[in-house]
Amino acid sequence: MKKISILAAVVLAAIMASCGGSTPKADLKNEMDSLSYAVGITQSQGLKEYLVQRMGVDTAYIDDFIKGLNEGVNAGDDKAKTAYFAGLQIGQQVSQQMVKGINLEIFGEDSTQTISVKNLMAGFVAGTLGKGALMSVDEAGEFAHTAMQSVKVRETTKRYAEYKKENEDFMKKIAKKAGVKQIDSTGVYYEVITEGTGAVPADTSMVEVRYAGTLIDGTEFDSNMEAEQPMKIQANRVIPGWTKALTNMPAGSTWKVYIPADMAYRENQMGDKIKPFSALIFTIQLEK
């Protein structure tokens, strides 16, 4: 949506100065009246969509929006009202964006759980005022990062306990499969399909690969096998399991690589197909 210009803001203020919380009525007696009305029409284009899509406003309550709009315009340069309206706006952002975003990060789609809004606001207000805080900003940042990760892992492990065990059991079976070898003690296993004779890349080497990735049930989530060109990547700019494979296989090789979750995406969801705690299977062709 275009920003309302200073002229438009002044004109709109003049139009609404006497209308309070009611819907203003046009009274076009002269050129300035018509200009003011025309500016109002042009500057409102796209606003309704913005309210719905970006601000989460339910159009069933559009009259309440108009009431708030009129109050905001009529507040003029009243500093107390300016601060109050700013508080309302930031409060809505905390509620609709911050809290929902944190809940989604920690609890996923489980809408029955939430962080403590009361304590979030206690910290938010203390941080805003710059006094009375129980932690320093640095302490809070460090604690929030560590605790959020801990809570996320705990809650995700609960939700995906059965799936996690299924993938761990699969990797245990792979470890006993004939012809399968382990790379170091990382839990990454591989089968040689074609043994190459080229150089083994360093972790900083640029390599060219073709690959196909599947879940343990055979669901393919990614592949460039049919691409015109192989993928060019640095060997250490991928998941740890890939780096282990690439830095142990000679160029020209094709391996089937079995990667446990802790050497892949761990407790994180990746796209629509890779769930938390997924073991991944890749057929990797290291061309050079």
C-alpha positions as YAML, in Angstrom:
chain: A
units: angstrom
residues:
- id: 1
  name: MET
  ca: [0.00, 0.00, 0.00]
- id: 2
  name: LYS
  ca: [1.26, 3.47, -0.83]
- id: 3
  name: LYS
  ca: [2.21, 5.69, 2.07]
- id: 4
  name: ILE
  ca: [-0.24, 8.52, 2.74]
- id: 5
  name: SER
  ca: [1.42, 11.78, 1.79]
- id: 6
  name: ILE
  ca: [1.57, 14.80, 4.14]
- id: 7
  name: LEU
  ca: [-1.02, 16.56, 1.99]
- id: 8
  name: ALA
  ca: [-3.33, 13.56, 2.12]
- id: 9
  name: ALA
  ca: [-2.92, 13.25, 5.88]
- id: 10
  name: VAL
  ca: [-3.77, 16.93, 6.40]
- id: 11
  name: VAL
  ca: [-6.76, 16.68, 4.13]
- id: 12
  name: LEU
  ca: [-8.05, 13.52, 5.79]
- id: 13
  name: ALA
  ca: [-7.64, 15.12, 9.19]
- id: 14
  name: ALA
  ca: [-9.71, 18.06, 8.03]
- id: 15
  name: ILE
  ca: [-12.44, 15.76, 6.70]
- id: 16
  name: MET
  ca: [-12.67, 13.71, 9.88]
- id: 17
  name: ALA
  ca: [-12.16, 16.44, 12.45]
- id: 18
  name: SER
  ca: [-15.86, 16.66, 13.19]
- id: 19
  name: CYS
  ca: [-16.94, 13.08, 12.62]
- id: 20
  name: GLY
  ca: [-15.76, 11.43, 15.88]
- id: 21
  name: GLY
  ca: [-16.19, 7.68, 15.73]
- id: 22
  name: SER
  ca: [-18.93, 7.68, 13.09]
- id: 23
  name: THR
  ca: [-18.51, 7.11, 9.38]
- id: 24
  name: PRO
  ca: [-17.88, 10.54, 7.79]
- id: 25
  name: LYS
  ca: [-20.29, 11.78, 5.12]
- id: 26
  name: ALA
  ca: [-19.09, 13.59, 2.01]
- id: 27
  name: ASP
  ca: [-20.19, 17.22, 1.56]
- id: 28
  name: LEU
  ca: [-18.65, 18.43, -1.68]
- id: 29
  name: LYS
  ca: [-19.41, 22.19, -1.79]
- id: 30
  name: ASN
  ca: [-16.26, 23.41, -3.50]
- id: 31
  name: GLU
  ca: [-13.06, 22.38, -5.24]
- id: 32
  name: MET
  ca: [-11.15, 21.75, -1.99]
- id: 33
  name: ASP
  ca: [-13.96, 19.52, -0.75]
- id: 34
  name: SER
  ca: [-13.82, 17.49, -3.95]
- id: 35
  name: LEU
  ca: [-10.01, 17.36, -3.88]
- id: 36
  name: SER
  ca: [-10.12, 16.11, -0.30]
- id: 37
  name: TYR
  ca: [-12.65, 13.43, -1.17]
- id: 38
  name: ALA
  ca: [-10.67, 12.33, -4.24]
- id: 39
  name: VAL
  ca: [-7.47, 12.01, -2.17]
- id: 40
  name: GLY
  ca: [-9.36, 9.88, 0.36]
- id: 41
  name: ILE
  ca: [-10.55, 7.52, -2.36]
- id: 42
  name: THR
  ca: [-7.15, 7.14, -4.05]
- id: 43
  name: GLN
  ca: [-5.18, 6.67, -0.82]
- id: 44
  name: SER
  ca: [-7.50, 3.93, 0.42]
- id: 45
  name: GLN
  ca: [-6.86, 1.58, -2.49]
- id: 46
  name: GLY
  ca: [-5.44, -1.73, -1.32]
- id: 47
  name: LEU
  ca: [-5.98, -0.90, 2.36]
- id: 48
  name: LYS
  ca: [-8.72, -3.47, 2.92]
- id: 49
  name: GLU
  ca: [-6.57, -6.25, 1.47]
- id: 50
  name: TYR
  ca: [-3.63, -5.04, 3.58]
- id: 51
  name: LEU
  ca: [-5.76, -5.14, 6.73]
- id: 52
  name: VAL
  ca: [-6.88, -8.69, 6.06]
- id: 53
  name: GLN
  ca: [-3.66, -10.19, 4.70]
- id: 54
  name: ARG
  ca: [-1.00, -8.36, 6.72]
- id: 55
  name: MET
  ca: [-2.77, -7.26, 9.89]
- id: 56
  name: GLY
  ca: [-5.23, -10.11, 10.39]
- id: 57
  name: VAL
  ca: [-8.32, -7.88, 10.55]
- id: 58
  name: ASP
  ca: [-11.65, -9.71, 10.20]
- id: 59
  name: THR
  ca: [-13.82, -7.67, 7.82]
- id: 60
  name: ALA
  ca: [-16.84, -8.53, 9.99]
- id: 61
  name: TYR
  ca: [-15.38, -5.93, 12.37]
- id: 62
  name: ILE
  ca: [-14.65, -3.26, 9.78]
- id: 63
  name: ASP
  ca: [-16.84, -0.75, 11.69]
- id: 64
  name: ASP
  ca: [-14.49, -1.10, 14.65]
- id: 65
  name: PHE
  ca: [-11.56, -0.42, 12.36]
- id: 66
  name: ILE
  ca: [-13.29, 2.76, 11.10]
- id: 67
  name: LYS
  ca: [-13.89, 3.82, 14.69]
- id: 68
  name: GLY
  ca: [-10.22, 3.36, 15.55]
- id: 69
  name: LEU
  ca: [-9.20, 5.07, 12.31]
- id: 70
  name: ASN
  ca: [-11.29, 8.13, 13.17]
- id: 71
  name: GLU
  ca: [-9.89, 8.25, 16.70]
- id: 72
  name: GLY
  ca: [-6.35, 8.03, 15.36]
- id: 73
  name: VAL
  ca: [-6.86, 10.85, 12.86]
- id: 74
  name: ASN
  ca: [-8.62, 13.04, 15.39]
- id: 75
  name: ALA
  ca: [-5.86, 12.52, 17.97]
- id: 76
  name: GLY
  ca: [-3.74, 15.00, 16.02]
- id: 77
  name: ASP
  ca: [-0.52, 15.73, 17.89]
- id: 78
  name: ASP
  ca: [-1.85, 14.65, 21.31]
- id: 79
  name: LYS
  ca: [1.28, 12.96, 22.69]
- id: 80
  name: ALA
  ca: [-0.57, 10.80, 25.20]
- id: 81
  name: LYS
  ca: [-2.88, 9.41, 22.53]
- id: 82
  name: THR
  ca: [0.03, 8.94, 20.13]
- id: 83
  name: ALA
  ca: [1.80, 6.82, 22.74]
- id: 84
  name: TYR
  ca: [-1.39, 4.89, 23.54]
- id: 85
  name: PHE
  ca: [-2.14, 4.08, 19.90]
- id: 86
  name: ALA
  ca: [1.48, 3.03, 19.39]
- id: 87
  name: GLY
  ca: [1.09, 0.69, 22.38]
- id: 88
  name: LEU
  ca: [-2.04, -0.84, 20.85]
- id: 89
  name: GLN
  ca: [-0.27, -1.40, 17.55]
- id: 90
  name: ILE
  ca: [2.84, -2.95, 19.10]
- id: 91
  name: GLY
  ca: [0.66, -5.03, 21.44]
- id: 92
  name: GLN
  ca: [-1.18, -6.47, 18.46]
- id: 93
  name: GLN
  ca: [2.13, -7.33, 16.80]
- id: 94
  name: VAL
  ca: [3.31, -9.09, 19.97]
- id: 95
  name: SER
  ca: [0.08, -11.07, 20.14]
- id: 96
  name: GLN
  ca: [-0.41, -11.91, 16.47]
- id: 97
  name: GLN
  ca: [3.20, -12.25, 15.33]
- id: 98
  name: MET
  ca: [5.67, -12.73, 18.17]
- id: 99
  name: VAL
  ca: [3.67, -15.07, 20.41]
- id: 100
  name: LYS
  ca: [2.26, -17.09, 17.51]
- id: 101
  name: GLY
  ca: [5.68, -17.33, 15.88]
- id: 102
  name: ILE
  ca: [7.38, -18.55, 19.06]
- id: 103
  name: ASN
  ca: [4.59, -21.05, 19.74]
- id: 104
  name: LEU
  ca: [4.89, -22.41, 16.20]
- id: 105
  name: GLU
  ca: [8.68, -22.71, 16.56]
- id: 106
  name: ILE
  ca: [8.45, -24.57, 19.87]
- id: 107
  name: PHE
  ca: [5.18, -26.48, 19.74]
- id: 108
  name: GLY
  ca: [4.63, -26.86, 16.00]
- id: 109
  name: GLU
  ca: [0.96, -27.30, 15.10]
- id: 110
  name: ASP
  ca: [-0.07, -28.13, 18.68]
- id: 111
  name: SER
  ca: [-2.35, -25.16, 19.39]
- id: 112
  name: THR
  ca: [-3.12, -26.39, 22.93]
- id: 113
  name: GLN
  ca: [0.26, -25.21, 24.19]
- id: 114
  name: THR
  ca: [1.68, -21.71, 24.51]
- id: 115
  name: ILE
  ca: [4.45, -19.77, 26.16]
- id: 116
  name: SER
  ca: [3.50, -17.61, 29.16]
- id: 117
  name: VAL
  ca: [2.19, -14.35, 27.69]
- id: 118
  name: LYS
  ca: [2.12, -12.84, 31.20]
- id: 119
  name: ASN
  ca: [5.83, -13.44, 31.75]
- id: 120
  name: LEU
  ca: [6.72, -12.48, 28.18]
- id: 121
  name: MET
  ca: [5.02, -9.13, 28.75]
- id: 122
  name: ALA
  ca: [6.71, -8.71, 32.16]
- id: 123
  name: GLY
  ca: [10.07, -9.04, 30.42]
- id: 124
  name: PHE
  ca: [8.97, -6.96, 27.45]
- id: 125
  name: VAL
  ca: [7.84, -4.06, 29.63]
- id: 126
  name: ALA
  ca: [10.96, -4.23, 31.84]
- id: 127
  name: GLY
  ca: [13.12, -4.20, 28.74]
- id: 128
  name: THR
  ca: [11.19, -1.28, 27.27]
- id: 129
  name: LEU
  ca: [11.45, 0.79, 30.46]
- id: 130
  name: GLY
  ca: [15.09, -0.17, 30.96]
- id: 131
  name: LYS
  ca: [14.65, -0.87, 34.66]
- id: 132
  name: GLY
  ca: [13.49, -3.62, 37.00]
- id: 133
  name: ALA
  ca: [14.66, -6.45, 34.74]
- id: 134
  name: LEU
  ca: [15.66, -9.75, 36.37]
- id: 135
  name: MET
  ca: [18.27, -10.42, 33.66]
- id: 136
  name: SER
  ca: [20.58, -8.29, 31.57]
- id: 137
  name: VAL
  ca: [19.94, -8.16, 27.83]
- id: 138
  name: ASP
  ca: [22.95, -10.42, 27.19]
- id: 139
  name: GLU
  ca: [21.84, -12.89, 29.87]
- id: 140
  name: ALA
  ca: [18.31, -12.91, 28.49]
- id: 141
  name: GLY
  ca: [19.50, -13.47, 24.94]
- id: 142
  name: GLU
  ca: [21.74, -16.36, 25.91]
- id: 143
  name: PHE
  ca: [19.12, -17.96, 28.15]
- id: 144
  name: ALA
  ca: [16.33, -17.56, 25.58]
- id: 145
  name: HIS
  ca: [18.43, -19.20, 22.86]
- id: 146
  name: THR
  ca: [19.45, -22.15, 25.04]
- id: 147
  name: ALA
  ca: [16.08, -22.67, 26.71]
- id: 148
  name: MET
  ca: [14.09, -22.34, 23.50]
- id: 149
  name: GLN
  ca: [16.21, -25.01, 21.84]
- id: 150
  name: SER
  ca: [15.88, -27.26, 24.89]
- id: 151
  name: VAL
  ca: [12.09, -26.86, 25.06]
- id: 152
  name: LYS
  ca: [11.76, -27.32, 21.31]
- id: 153
  name: VAL
  ca: [13.76, -30.57, 21.37]
- id: 154
  name: ARG
  ca: [11.78, -31.88, 24.34]
- id: 155
  name: GLU
  ca: [8.38, -31.06, 22.84]
- id: 156
  name: THR
  ca: [9.33, -32.28, 19.35]
- id: 157
  name: THR
  ca: [10.67, -35.53, 20.82]
- id: 158
  name: LYS
  ca: [7.33, -36.11, 22.56]
- id: 159
  name: ARG
  ca: [5.32, -35.49, 19.39]
- id: 160
  name: TYR
  ca: [7.55, -37.61, 17.14]
- id: 161
  name: ALA
  ca: [8.60, -40.32, 19.61]
- id: 162
  name: GLU
  ca: [7.20, -43.19, 17.53]
- id: 163
  name: TYR
  ca: [8.60, -41.82, 14.26]
- id: 164
  name: LYS
  ca: [11.99, -41.17, 15.90]
- id: 165
  name: LYS
  ca: [12.18, -44.78, 17.14]
- id: 166
  name: GLU
  ca: [11.17, -46.09, 13.72]
- id: 167
  name: ASN
  ca: [14.05, -44.23, 12.07]
- id: 168
  name: GLU
  ca: [16.54, -45.25, 14.76]
- id: 169
  name: ASP
  ca: [15.51, -48.90, 14.38]
- id: 170
  name: PHE
  ca: [15.97, -48.61, 10.61]
- id: 171
  name: MET
  ca: [19.54, -47.36, 11.07]
- id: 172
  name: LYS
  ca: [20.28, -50.27, 13.45]
- id: 173
  name: LYS
  ca: [19.16, -52.71, 10.75]
- id: 174
  name: ILE
  ca: [21.28, -50.95, 8.14]
- id: 175
  name: ALA
  ca: [24.33, -51.29, 10.40]
- id: 176
  name: LYS
  ca: [23.95, -55.09, 10.20]
- id: 177
  name: LYS
  ca: [23.26, -55.25, 6.46]
- id: 178
  name: ALA
  ca: [25.81, -57.17, 4.39]
- id: 179
  name: GLY
  ca: [28.06, -54.97, 2.28]
- id: 180
  name: VAL
  ca: [27.36, -51.85, 4.32]
- id: 181
  name: LYS
  ca: [30.29, -49.94, 5.85]
- id: 182
  name: GLN
  ca: [30.40, -47.23, 8.49]
- id: 183
  name: ILE
  ca: [32.31, -43.97, 8.12]
- id: 184
  name: ASP
  ca: [34.31, -43.42, 11.31]
- id: 185
  name: SER
  ca: [32.00, -43.63, 14.33]
- id: 186
  name: THR
  ca: [29.52, -41.09, 13.02]
- id: 187
  name: GLY
  ca: [26.65, -43.45, 12.40]
- id: 188
  name: VAL
  ca: [26.80, -42.68, 8.66]
- id: 189
  name: TYR
  ca: [26.79, -45.87, 6.57]
- id: 190
  name: TYR
  ca: [27.30, -46.50, 2.87]
- id: 191
  name: GLU
  ca: [27.19, -49.12, 0.16]
- id: 192
  name: VAL
  ca: [29.53, -48.87, -2.83]
- id: 193
  name: ILE
  ca: [27.61, -49.04, -6.10]
- id: 194
  name: THR
  ca: [30.53, -47.89, -8.27]
- id: 195
  name: GLU
  ca: [34.07, -47.43, -6.95]
- id: 196
  name: GLY
  ca: [35.79, -44.41, -8.45]
- id: 197
  name: THR
  ca: [39.52, -43.91, -8.93]
- id: 198
  name: GLY
  ca: [39.71, -40.13, -8.64]
- id: 199
  name: ALA
  ca: [40.86, -37.91, -5.80]
- id: 200
  name: VAL
  ca: [39.03, -37.83, -2.48]
- id: 201
  name: PRO
  ca: [37.77, -34.26, -1.84]
- id: 202
  name: ALA
  ca: [38.81, -32.20, 1.16]
- id: 203
  name: ASP
  ca: [36.00, -30.61, 3.14]
- id: 204
  name: THR
  ca: [36.73, -27.26, 1.47]
- id: 205
  name: SER
  ca: [36.77, -28.72, -2.06]
- id: 206
  name: MET
  ca: [34.21, -27.72, -4.68]
- id: 207
  name: VAL
  ca: [32.60, -30.87, -6.04]
- id: 208
  name: GLU
  ca: [30.09, -31.79, -8.74]
- id: 209
  name: VAL
  ca: [27.43, -34.31, -7.78]
- id: 210
  name: ARG
  ca: [24.22, -35.93, -8.85]
- id: 211
  name: TYR
  ca: [21.97, -37.32, -6.16]
- id: 212
  name: ALA
  ca: [18.56, -38.65, -5.19]
- id: 213
  name: GLY
  ca: [17.28, -38.49, -1.62]
- id: 214
  name: THR
  ca: [14.57, -40.62, -0.02]
- id: 215
  name: LEU
  ca: [13.07, -41.27, 3.38]
- id: 216
  name: ILE
  ca: [13.25, -44.73, 4.94]
- id: 217
  name: ASP
  ca: [9.84, -45.59, 3.44]
- id: 218
  name: GLY
  ca: [11.13, -44.83, -0.07]
- id: 219
  name: THR
  ca: [9.49, -41.41, -0.43]
- id: 220
  name: GLU
  ca: [11.72, -39.28, -2.68]
- id: 221
  name: PHE
  ca: [12.07, -35.72, -1.43]
- id: 222
  name: ASP
  ca: [14.77, -34.40, -3.78]
- id: 223
  name: SER
  ca: [16.78, -35.39, -6.86]
- id: 224
  name: ASN
  ca: [18.90, -33.88, -9.61]
- id: 225
  name: MET
  ca: [19.62, -37.15, -11.41]
- id: 226
  name: GLU
  ca: [17.81, -35.96, -14.53]
- id: 227
  name: ALA
  ca: [19.17, -32.40, -14.43]
- id: 228
  name: GLU
  ca: [21.19, -31.14, -17.38]
- id: 229
  name: GLN
  ca: [24.12, -30.26, -15.15]
- id: 230
  name: PRO
  ca: [25.35, -31.76, -11.85]
- id: 231
  name: MET
  ca: [25.11, -29.67, -8.69]
- id: 232
  name: LYS
  ca: [28.27, -27.76, -7.72]
- id: 233
  name: ILE
  ca: [28.79, -27.39, -3.98]
- id: 234
  name: GLN
  ca: [31.49, -27.02, -1.38]
- id: 235
  name: ALA
  ca: [31.83, -30.28, 0.54]
- id: 236
  name: ASN
  ca: [31.38, -28.65, 3.95]
- id: 237
  name: ARG
  ca: [28.35, -26.52, 2.98]
- id: 238
  name: VAL
  ca: [25.89, -29.40, 3.31]
- id: 239
  name: ILE
  ca: [24.48, -31.51, 6.13]
- id: 240
  name: PRO
  ca: [27.17, -33.27, 8.20]
- id: 241
  name: GLY
  ca: [26.31, -36.70, 6.80]
- id: 242
  name: TRP
  ca: [26.92, -35.47, 3.26]
- id: 243
  name: THR
  ca: [30.25, -33.92, 4.22]
- id: 244
  name: LYS
  ca: [31.35, -37.23, 5.76]
- id: 245
  name: ALA
  ca: [30.43, -39.11, 2.60]
- id: 246
  name: LEU
  ca: [31.96, -36.62, 0.16]
- id: 247
  name: THR
  ca: [35.27, -36.47, 2.04]
- id: 248
  name: ASN
  ca: [35.63, -40.26, 2.00]
- id: 249
  name: MET
  ca: [34.58, -41.22, -1.52]
- id: 250
  name: PRO
  ca: [36.90, -41.02, -4.55]
- id: 251
  name: ALA
  ca: [35.70, -38.99, -7.53]
- id: 252
  name: GLY
  ca: [33.88, -41.20, -10.01]
- id: 253
  name: SER
  ca: [32.18, -43.17, -7.21]
- id: 254
  name: THR
  ca: [28.49, -43.79, -6.70]
- id: 255
  name: TRP
  ca: [27.48, -44.59, -3.13]
- id: 256
  name: LYS
  ca: [24.22, -45.27, -1.39]
- id: 257
  name: VAL
  ca: [24.56, -43.34, 1.84]
- id: 258
  name: TYR
  ca: [22.47, -43.85, 4.99]
- id: 259
  name: ILE
  ca: [22.45, -40.79, 7.25]
- id: 260
  name: PRO
  ca: [21.00, -40.80, 10.80]
- id: 261
  name: ALA
  ca: [18.92, -37.84, 11.93]
- id: 262
  name: ASP
  ca: [21.68, -36.39, 14.12]
- id: 263
  name: MET
  ca: [23.89, -36.09, 11.02]
- id: 264
  name: ALA
  ca: [21.03, -34.62, 8.96]
- id: 265
  name: TYR
  ca: [18.32, -32.21, 10.16]
- id: 266
  name: ARG
  ca: [17.98, -33.53, 13.72]
- id: 267
  name: GLU
  ca: [14.74, -32.31, 15.36]
- id: 268
  name: ASN
  ca: [13.93, -29.86, 12.57]
- id: 269
  name: GLN
  ca: [11.19, -30.14, 9.95]
- id: 270
  name: MET
  ca: [12.46, -29.51, 6.43]
- id: 271
  name: GLY
  ca: [9.77, -28.73, 3.89]
- id: 272
  name: ASP
  ca: [6.65, -30.86, 3.68]
- id: 273
  name: LYS
  ca: [8.30, -34.28, 3.49]
- id: 274
  name: ILE
  ca: [11.23, -34.40, 5.90]
- id: 275
  name: LYS
  ca: [9.86, -34.69, 9.43]
- id: 276
  name: PRO
  ca: [11.90, -34.14, 12.60]
- id: 277
  name: PHE
  ca: [14.24, -37.05, 13.41]
- id: 278
  name: SER
  ca: [14.23, -38.38, 9.85]
- id: 279
  name: ALA
  ca: [17.03, -40.68, 8.74]
- id: 280
  name: LEU
  ca: [17.86, -39.96, 5.10]
- id: 281
  name: ILE
  ca: [19.03, -42.17, 2.27]
- id: 282
  name: PHE
  ca: [21.00, -40.68, -0.63]
- id: 283
  name: THR
  ca: [22.33, -42.14, -3.83]
- id: 284
  name: ILE
  ca: [25.32, -39.88, -4.51]
- id: 285
  name: GLN
  ca: [27.33, -39.77, -7.71]
- id: 286
  name: LEU
  ca: [30.54, -37.81, -7.19]
- id: 287
  name: GLU
  ca: [31.48, -36.76, -10.72]
- id: 288
  name: LYS
  ca: [34.46, -34.63, -9.75]
...
